């Protein structure tokens, strides 16, 4: 994964989450769950796979300042 851009954590309440999962389906299900509770501020359409590493990677951007659904 690329380095975290300082703009993504420039103020309180912003969070970057790097996810490792066995497959795309699992990674996207996690991203969908974050979106469903209102935590994800953006979504991605593809995962990354690092050669020689197991599974896939996904980076999520979250905002904790908005009201989250239970």
Short mmCIF file of C-alpha atoms in Angstrom, two decimals, residues 1-2 4 8-9 14-20 27 30-31 34 39-42 44 57-64:
data_model
loop_
_atom_site.label_atom_id
_atom_site.label_comp_id
_atom_site.label_asym_id
_atom_site.label_seq_id
_atom_site.Cartn_x
_atom_site.Cartn_y
_atom_site.Cartn_z
CA UNK A 1 0.00 0.00 0.00
CA UNK A 2 1.07 3.54 -0.60
CA UNK A 4 -0.88 7.64 3.94
CA UNK A 8 -6.41 12.04 4.88
CA UNK A 9 -5.61 12.61 8.57
CA UNK A 14 -10.50 11.41 10.04
CA UNK A 15 -9.26 7.81 9.93
CA UNK A 16 -7.45 5.65 7.37
CA UNK A 17 -7.98 1.90 7.70
CA UNK A 18 -5.89 -0.60 5.77
CA UNK A 19 -7.76 -3.90 5.44
CA UNK A 20 -6.23 -7.29 4.71
CA UNK A 27 -12.78 -6.98 1.65
CA UNK A 30 -16.22 -5.06 5.16
CA UNK A 31 -16.21 -1.80 3.19
CA UNK A 34 -18.65 0.57 7.10
CA UNK A 39 -18.55 5.58 8.68
CA UNK A 40 -16.95 5.32 5.22
CA UNK A 41 -16.37 8.68 3.56
CA UNK A 42 -15.27 7.14 0.26
CA UNK A 44 -12.85 1.96 -3.73
CA UNK A 57 -5.58 -5.24 0.55
CA UNK A 58 -8.11 -2.43 0.63
CA UNK A 59 -7.79 1.09 2.06
CA UNK A 60 -10.88 2.74 3.56
CA UNK A 61 -11.26 6.38 4.50
CA UNK A 62 -13.51 7.05 7.47
CA UNK A 63 -14.94 10.05 9.22
CA UNK A 64 -15.91 9.67 12.86
#
